[in-house]
mmCIF file of C-alpha atoms in Angstrom:
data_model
loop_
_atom_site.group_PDB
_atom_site.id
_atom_site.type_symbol
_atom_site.label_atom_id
_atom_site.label_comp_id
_atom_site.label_asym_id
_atom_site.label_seq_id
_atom_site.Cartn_x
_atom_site.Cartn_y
_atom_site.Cartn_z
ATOM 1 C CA UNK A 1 -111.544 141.087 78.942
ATOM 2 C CA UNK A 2 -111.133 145.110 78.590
ATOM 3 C CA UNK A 3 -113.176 145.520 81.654
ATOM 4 C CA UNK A 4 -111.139 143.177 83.778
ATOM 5 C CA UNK A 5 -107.964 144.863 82.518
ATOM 6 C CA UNK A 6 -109.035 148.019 83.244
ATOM 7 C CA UNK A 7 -110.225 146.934 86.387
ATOM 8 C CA UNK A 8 -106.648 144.881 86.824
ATOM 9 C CA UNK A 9 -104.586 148.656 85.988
ATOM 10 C CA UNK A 10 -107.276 150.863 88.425
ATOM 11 C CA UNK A 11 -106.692 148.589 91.331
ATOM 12 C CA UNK A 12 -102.241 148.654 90.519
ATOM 13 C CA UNK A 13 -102.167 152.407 90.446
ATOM 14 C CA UNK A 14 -104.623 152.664 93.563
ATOM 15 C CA UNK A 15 -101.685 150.127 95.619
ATOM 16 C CA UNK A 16 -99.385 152.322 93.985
ATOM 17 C CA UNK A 17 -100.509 155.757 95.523
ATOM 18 C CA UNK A 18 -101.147 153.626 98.424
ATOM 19 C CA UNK A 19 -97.890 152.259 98.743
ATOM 20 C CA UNK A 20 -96.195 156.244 98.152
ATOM 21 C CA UNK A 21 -98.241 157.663 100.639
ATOM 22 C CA UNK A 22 -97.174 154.777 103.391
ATOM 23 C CA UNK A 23 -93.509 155.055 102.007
ATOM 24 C CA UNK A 24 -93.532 159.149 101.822
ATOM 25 C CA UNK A 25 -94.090 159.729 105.383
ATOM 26 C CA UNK A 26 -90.879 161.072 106.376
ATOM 27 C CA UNK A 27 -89.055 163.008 109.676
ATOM 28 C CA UNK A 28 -86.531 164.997 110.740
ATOM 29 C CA UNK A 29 -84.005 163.300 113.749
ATOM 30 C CA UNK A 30 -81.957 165.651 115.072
ATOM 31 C CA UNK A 31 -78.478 163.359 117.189
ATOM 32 C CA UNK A 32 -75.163 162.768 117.383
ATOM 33 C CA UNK A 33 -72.383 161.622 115.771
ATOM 34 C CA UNK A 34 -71.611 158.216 117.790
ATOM 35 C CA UNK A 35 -75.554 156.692 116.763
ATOM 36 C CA UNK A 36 -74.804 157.280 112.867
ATOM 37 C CA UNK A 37 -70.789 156.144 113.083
ATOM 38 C CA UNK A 38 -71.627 153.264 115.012
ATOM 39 C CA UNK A 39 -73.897 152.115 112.629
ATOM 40 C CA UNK A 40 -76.667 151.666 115.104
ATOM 41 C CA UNK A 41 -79.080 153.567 113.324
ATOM 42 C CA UNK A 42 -78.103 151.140 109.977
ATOM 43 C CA UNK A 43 -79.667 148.976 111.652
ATOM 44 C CA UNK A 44 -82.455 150.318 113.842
ATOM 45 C CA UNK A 45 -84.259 152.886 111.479
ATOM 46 C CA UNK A 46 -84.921 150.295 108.638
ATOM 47 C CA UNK A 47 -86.716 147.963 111.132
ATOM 48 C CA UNK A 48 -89.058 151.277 112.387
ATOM 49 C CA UNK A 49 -89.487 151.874 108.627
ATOM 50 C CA UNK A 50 -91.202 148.650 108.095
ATOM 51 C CA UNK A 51 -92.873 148.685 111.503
ATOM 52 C CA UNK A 52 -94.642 152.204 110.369
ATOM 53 C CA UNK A 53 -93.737 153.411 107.564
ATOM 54 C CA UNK A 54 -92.290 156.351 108.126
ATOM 55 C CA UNK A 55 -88.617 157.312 106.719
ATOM 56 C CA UNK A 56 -86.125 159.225 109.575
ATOM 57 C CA UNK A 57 -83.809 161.630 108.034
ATOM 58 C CA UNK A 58 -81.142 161.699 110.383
ATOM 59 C CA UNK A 59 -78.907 165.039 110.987
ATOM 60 C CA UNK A 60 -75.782 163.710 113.016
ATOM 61 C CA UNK A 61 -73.612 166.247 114.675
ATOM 62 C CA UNK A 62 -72.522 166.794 118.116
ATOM 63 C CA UNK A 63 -75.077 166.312 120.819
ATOM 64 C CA UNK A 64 -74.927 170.178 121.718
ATOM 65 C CA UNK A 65 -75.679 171.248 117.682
ATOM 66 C CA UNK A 66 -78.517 168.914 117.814
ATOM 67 C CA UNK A 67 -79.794 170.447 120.475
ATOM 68 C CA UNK A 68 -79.717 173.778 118.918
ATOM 69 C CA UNK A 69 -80.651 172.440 115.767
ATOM 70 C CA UNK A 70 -83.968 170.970 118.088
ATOM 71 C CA UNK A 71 -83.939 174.408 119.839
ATOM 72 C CA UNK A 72 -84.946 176.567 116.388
ATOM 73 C CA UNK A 73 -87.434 173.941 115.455
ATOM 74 C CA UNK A 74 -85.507 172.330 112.857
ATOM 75 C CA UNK A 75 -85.668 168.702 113.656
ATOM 76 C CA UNK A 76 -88.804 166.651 115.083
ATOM 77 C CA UNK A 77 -87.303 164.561 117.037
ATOM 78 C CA UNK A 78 -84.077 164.584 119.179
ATOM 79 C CA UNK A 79 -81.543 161.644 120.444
ATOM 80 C CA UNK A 80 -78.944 162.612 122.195
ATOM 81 C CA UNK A 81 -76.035 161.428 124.943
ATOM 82 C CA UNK A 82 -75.801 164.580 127.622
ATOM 83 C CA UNK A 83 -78.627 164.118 129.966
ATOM 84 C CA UNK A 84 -77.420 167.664 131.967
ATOM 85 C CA UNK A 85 -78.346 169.662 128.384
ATOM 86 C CA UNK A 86 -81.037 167.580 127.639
ATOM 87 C CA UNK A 87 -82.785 168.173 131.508
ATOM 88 C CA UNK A 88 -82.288 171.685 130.927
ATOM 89 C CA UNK A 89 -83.859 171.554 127.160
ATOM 90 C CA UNK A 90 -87.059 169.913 128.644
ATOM 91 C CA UNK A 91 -87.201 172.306 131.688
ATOM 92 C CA UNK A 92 -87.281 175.116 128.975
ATOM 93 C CA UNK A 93 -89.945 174.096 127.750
ATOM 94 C CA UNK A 94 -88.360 172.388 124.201
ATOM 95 C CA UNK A 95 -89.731 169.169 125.124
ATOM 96 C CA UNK A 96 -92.697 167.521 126.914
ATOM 97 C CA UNK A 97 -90.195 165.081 128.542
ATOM 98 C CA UNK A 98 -86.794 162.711 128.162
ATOM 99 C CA UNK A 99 -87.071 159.289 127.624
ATOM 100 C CA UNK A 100 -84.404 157.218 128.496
ATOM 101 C CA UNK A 101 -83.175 155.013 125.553
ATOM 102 C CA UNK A 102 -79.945 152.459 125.765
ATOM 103 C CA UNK A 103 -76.753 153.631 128.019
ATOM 104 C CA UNK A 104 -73.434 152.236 126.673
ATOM 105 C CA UNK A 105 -69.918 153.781 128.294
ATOM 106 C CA UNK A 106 -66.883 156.064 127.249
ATOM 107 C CA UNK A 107 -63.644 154.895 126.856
ATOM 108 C CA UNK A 108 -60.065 156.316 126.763
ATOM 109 C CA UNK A 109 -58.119 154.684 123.862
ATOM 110 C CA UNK A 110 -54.286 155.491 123.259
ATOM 111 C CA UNK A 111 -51.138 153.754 122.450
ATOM 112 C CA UNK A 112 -50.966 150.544 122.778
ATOM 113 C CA UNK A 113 -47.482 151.296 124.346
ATOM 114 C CA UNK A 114 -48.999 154.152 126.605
ATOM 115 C CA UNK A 115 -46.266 156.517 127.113
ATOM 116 C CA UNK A 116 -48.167 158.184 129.728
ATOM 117 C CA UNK A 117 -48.754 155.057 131.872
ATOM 118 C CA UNK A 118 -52.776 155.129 132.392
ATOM 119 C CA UNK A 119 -53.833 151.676 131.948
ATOM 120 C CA UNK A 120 -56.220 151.127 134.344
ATOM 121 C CA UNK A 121 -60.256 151.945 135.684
ATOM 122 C CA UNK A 122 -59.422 155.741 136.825
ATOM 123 C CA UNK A 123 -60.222 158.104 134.092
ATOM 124 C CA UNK A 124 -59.368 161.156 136.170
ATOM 125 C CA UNK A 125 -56.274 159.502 136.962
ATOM 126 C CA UNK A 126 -55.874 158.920 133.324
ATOM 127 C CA UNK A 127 -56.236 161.927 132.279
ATOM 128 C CA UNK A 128 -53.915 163.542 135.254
ATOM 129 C CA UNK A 129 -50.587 161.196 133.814
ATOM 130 C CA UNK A 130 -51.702 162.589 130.369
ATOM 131 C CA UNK A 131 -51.136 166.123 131.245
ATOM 132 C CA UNK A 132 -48.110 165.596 133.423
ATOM 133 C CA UNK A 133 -46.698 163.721 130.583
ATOM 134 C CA UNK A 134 -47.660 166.178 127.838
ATOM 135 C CA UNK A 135 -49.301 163.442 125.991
ATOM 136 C CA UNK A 136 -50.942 164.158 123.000
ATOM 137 C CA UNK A 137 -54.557 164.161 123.388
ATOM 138 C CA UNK A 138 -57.120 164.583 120.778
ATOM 139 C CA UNK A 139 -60.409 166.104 121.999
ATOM 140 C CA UNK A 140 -63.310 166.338 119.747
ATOM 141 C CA UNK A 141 -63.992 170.076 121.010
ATOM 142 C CA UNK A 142 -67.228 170.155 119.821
ATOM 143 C CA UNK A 143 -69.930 170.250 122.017
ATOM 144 C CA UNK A 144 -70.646 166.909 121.831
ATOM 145 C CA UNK A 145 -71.705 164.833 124.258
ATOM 146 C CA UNK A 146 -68.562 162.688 124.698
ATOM 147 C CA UNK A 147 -67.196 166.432 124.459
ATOM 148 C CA UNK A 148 -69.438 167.480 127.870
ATOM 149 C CA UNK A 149 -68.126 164.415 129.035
ATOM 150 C CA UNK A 150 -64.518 165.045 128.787
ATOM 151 C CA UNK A 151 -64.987 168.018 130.377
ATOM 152 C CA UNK A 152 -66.190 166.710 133.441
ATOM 153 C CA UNK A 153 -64.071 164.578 133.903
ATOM 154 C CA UNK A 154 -60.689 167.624 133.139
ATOM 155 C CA UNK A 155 -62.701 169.130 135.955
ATOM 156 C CA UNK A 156 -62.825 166.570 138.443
ATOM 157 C CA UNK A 157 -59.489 166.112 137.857
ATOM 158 C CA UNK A 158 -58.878 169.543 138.558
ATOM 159 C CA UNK A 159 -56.313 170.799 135.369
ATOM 160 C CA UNK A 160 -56.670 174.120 133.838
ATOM 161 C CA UNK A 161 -53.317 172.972 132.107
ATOM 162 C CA UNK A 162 -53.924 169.829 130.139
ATOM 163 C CA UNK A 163 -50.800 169.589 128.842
ATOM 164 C CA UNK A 164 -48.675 170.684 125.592
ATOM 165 C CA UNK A 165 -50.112 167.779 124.159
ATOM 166 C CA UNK A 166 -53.637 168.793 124.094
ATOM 167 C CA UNK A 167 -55.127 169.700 121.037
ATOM 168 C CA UNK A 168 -58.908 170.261 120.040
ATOM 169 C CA UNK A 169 -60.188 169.238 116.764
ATOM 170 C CA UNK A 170 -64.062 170.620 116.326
ATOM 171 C CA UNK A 171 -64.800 167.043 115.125
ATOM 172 C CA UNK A 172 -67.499 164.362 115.329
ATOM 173 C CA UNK A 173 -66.006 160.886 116.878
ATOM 174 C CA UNK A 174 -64.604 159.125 113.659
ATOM 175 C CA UNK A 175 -62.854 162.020 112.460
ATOM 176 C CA UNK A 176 -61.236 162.009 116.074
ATOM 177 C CA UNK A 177 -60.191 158.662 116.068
ATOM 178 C CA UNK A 178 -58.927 159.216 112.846
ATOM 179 C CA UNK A 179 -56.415 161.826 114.049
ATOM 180 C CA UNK A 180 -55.700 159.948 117.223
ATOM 181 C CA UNK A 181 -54.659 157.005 115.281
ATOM 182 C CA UNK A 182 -52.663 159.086 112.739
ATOM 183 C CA UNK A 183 -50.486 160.852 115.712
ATOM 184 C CA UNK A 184 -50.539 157.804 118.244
ATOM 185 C CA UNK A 185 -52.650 160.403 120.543
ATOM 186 C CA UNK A 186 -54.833 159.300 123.116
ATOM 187 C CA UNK A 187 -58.546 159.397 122.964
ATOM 188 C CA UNK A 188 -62.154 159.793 124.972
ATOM 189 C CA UNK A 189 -64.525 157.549 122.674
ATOM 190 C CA UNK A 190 -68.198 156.009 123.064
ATOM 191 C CA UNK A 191 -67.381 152.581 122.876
ATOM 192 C CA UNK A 192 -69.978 152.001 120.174
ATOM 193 C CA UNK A 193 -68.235 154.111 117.754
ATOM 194 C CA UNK A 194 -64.967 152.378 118.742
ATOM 195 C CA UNK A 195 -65.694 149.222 117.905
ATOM 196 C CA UNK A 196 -66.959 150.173 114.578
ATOM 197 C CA UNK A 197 -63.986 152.099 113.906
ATOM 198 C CA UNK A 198 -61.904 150.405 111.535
ATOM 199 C CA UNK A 199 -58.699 152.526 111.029
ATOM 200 C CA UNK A 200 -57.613 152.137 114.696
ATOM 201 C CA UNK A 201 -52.963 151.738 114.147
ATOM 202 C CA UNK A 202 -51.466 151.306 117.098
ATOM 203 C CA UNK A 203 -54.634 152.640 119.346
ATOM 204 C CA UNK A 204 -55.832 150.114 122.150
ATOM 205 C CA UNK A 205 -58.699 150.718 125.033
ATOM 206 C CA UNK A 206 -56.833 151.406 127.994
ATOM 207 C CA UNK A 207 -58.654 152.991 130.334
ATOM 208 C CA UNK A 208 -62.289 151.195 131.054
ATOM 209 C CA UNK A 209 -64.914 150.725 133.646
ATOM 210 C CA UNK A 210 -64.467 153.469 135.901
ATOM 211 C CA UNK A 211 -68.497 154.328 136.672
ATOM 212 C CA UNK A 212 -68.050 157.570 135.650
ATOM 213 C CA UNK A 213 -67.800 156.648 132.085
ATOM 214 C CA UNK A 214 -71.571 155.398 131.763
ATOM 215 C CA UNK A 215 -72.407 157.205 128.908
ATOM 216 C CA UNK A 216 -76.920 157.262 128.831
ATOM 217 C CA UNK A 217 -79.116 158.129 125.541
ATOM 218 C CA UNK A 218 -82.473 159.767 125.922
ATOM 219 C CA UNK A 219 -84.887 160.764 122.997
ATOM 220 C CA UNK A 220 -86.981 164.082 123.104
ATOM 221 C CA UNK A 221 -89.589 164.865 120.892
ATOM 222 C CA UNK A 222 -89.422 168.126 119.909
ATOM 223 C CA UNK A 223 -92.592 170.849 121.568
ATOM 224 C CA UNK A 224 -95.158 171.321 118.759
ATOM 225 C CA UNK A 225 -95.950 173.906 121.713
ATOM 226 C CA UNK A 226 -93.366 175.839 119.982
ATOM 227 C CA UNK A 227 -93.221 175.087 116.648
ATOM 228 C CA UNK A 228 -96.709 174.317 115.405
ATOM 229 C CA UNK A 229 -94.692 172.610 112.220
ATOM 230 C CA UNK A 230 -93.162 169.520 113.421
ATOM 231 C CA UNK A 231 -94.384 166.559 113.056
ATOM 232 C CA UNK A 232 -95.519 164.785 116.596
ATOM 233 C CA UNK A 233 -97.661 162.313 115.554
ATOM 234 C CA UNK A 234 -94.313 160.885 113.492
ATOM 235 C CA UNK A 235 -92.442 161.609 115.986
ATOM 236 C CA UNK A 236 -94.073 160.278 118.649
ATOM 237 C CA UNK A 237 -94.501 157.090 116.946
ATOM 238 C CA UNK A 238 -90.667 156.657 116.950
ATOM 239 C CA UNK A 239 -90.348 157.155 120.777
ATOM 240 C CA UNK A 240 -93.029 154.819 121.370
ATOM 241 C CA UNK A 241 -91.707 152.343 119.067
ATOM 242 C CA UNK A 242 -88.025 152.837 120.604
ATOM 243 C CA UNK A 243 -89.166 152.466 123.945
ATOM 244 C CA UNK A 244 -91.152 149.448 123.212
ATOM 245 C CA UNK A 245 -90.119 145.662 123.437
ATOM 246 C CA UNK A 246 -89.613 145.565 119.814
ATOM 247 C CA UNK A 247 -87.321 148.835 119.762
ATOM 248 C CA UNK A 248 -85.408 147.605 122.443
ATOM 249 C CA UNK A 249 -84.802 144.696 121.479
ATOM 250 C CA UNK A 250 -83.750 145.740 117.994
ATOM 251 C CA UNK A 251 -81.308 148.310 119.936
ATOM 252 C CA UNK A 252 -79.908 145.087 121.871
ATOM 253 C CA UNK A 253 -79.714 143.232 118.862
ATOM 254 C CA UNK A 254 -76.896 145.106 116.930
ATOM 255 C CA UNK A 255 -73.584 143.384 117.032
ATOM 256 C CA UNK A 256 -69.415 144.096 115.885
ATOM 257 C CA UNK A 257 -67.748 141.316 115.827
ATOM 258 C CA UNK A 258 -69.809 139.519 118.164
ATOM 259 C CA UNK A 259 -69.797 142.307 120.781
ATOM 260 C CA UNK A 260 -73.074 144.422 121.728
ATOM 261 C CA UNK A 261 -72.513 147.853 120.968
ATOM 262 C CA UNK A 262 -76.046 149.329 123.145
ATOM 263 C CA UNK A 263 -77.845 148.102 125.899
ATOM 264 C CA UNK A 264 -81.571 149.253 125.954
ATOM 265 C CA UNK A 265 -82.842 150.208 129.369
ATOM 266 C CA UNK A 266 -86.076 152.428 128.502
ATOM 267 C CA UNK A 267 -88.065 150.800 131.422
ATOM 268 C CA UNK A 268 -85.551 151.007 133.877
ATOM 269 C CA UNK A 269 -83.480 154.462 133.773
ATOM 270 C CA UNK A 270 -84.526 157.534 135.354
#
């Protein structure tokens, strides 16, 4: 009977270590604000835990911090939304290559009574009757992708003066909708992070569609060229599971109210 319990404890603490080890294998994800607020990764990173048992630790800030934050070594894998910055990051050498992930699209939220008259599919309209209007206008300011994006589209539209209503917070997505709804300001939001945003007033979606609002997610992993310390095999693991059926689908699987937030489209973006 002693033998077989000691046998029976040996073989509990050996599953034990076991178990740790599979459960202590952890990484670094370096992305943005709108994957964490959404909730996406809530849902996604749980489901590549039990796939391979490796924990993410996800940093969320704007896409161009994460970027740095990727650039100094400091993260092992990034996924971002500004495929310009993230072209040149893999042309300097920071990456082997971009995968394409999921696209969704931007959106310009505002006043449901919108003062400024943009309802519509034109963005750079949109934007145009905010400025003439001196609308206020809440931009995150902080190098974010949605950020990027705003500013392409302030430059198509070809204002240097964006109005007296223009004001910049240096703030992730929620925080921006947050002040938007407080000052019945209008907004440039990922849709993902809209629809999980709960504190929305008086804001509606009022500008949608236009094509210049697809809004595309790539994931990097980050050069072990460079920095000898990161961990690519981990890393690696996660792209190839996110690219795979089972990522996607898991990507395509998250719902708000009904309503898919990301649509996966590893196999056919460029």
């Amino acid at each position: 009977m002693k033998t077989t319990r000691r046998l029976l404890c040996a073989f509990a603490v050996a599953i034990a270590v076991a178990g740790g080890a599979w459960a202590q294998s952890t990484m670094v994800m370096a992305s943005t604000t709108s994957t964490e607020q959404s909730g996406l990764f809530n849902h996604l990173l749980p489901e590549f835990a039990k796939a391979s048992g490796i924990t993410v630790k996800v940093v969320a800030v704007g896409t161009g911090q994460a970027i740095d934050m990727a650039r100094r070594g400091d993260a092992d894998v990034l996924f971002v939304h500004d495929r310009a910055a993230e072209e040149k990051y893999v042309a300097e050498g920071f990456a082997p290559r971009r995968h394409p992930v999921m696209y969704n699209d931007f959106v310009l939220v505002g006043p449901k009574n919108d003062p400024a008259h943009v309802k519509g599919k034109d963005i750079v309209e949109g934007l145009k009757k905010i400025a003439a209007a001196n609308a206020p206008f809440v931009s995150r300011g902080d190098k974010s992708g949605t950020d990027a994006a705003e500013k392409r589209f302030w430059k198509a539209a070809g204002l240097d003066n964006r109005g007296s209503g223009y004001k910049e917070c240096g703030c992730g997505m929620g925080p921006a909708l947050n002040i938007g709804a407080s000052s019945n300001a209008y907004v440039l939001a990922d849709r993902g992070t809209w629809l999980s945003f709960k504190n929305r007033g008086d804001l509606a979606i009022l500008v949608e569609g236009d094509k210049r609002l697809f809004n595309q997610y790539g994931v990097m992993l980050v050069s072990p060229q460079k920095f000898p310390h990161v961990k690519a095999a981990e890393a690696q693991k996660f792209i190839d599971w996110v690219t795979s059926p089972a990522g996607q689908q898991t990507i395509a699987s998250y719902k708000v109210n009904g309503e898919q937030l990301f649509f996966p489209n590893a196999d056919t973006a460029n």
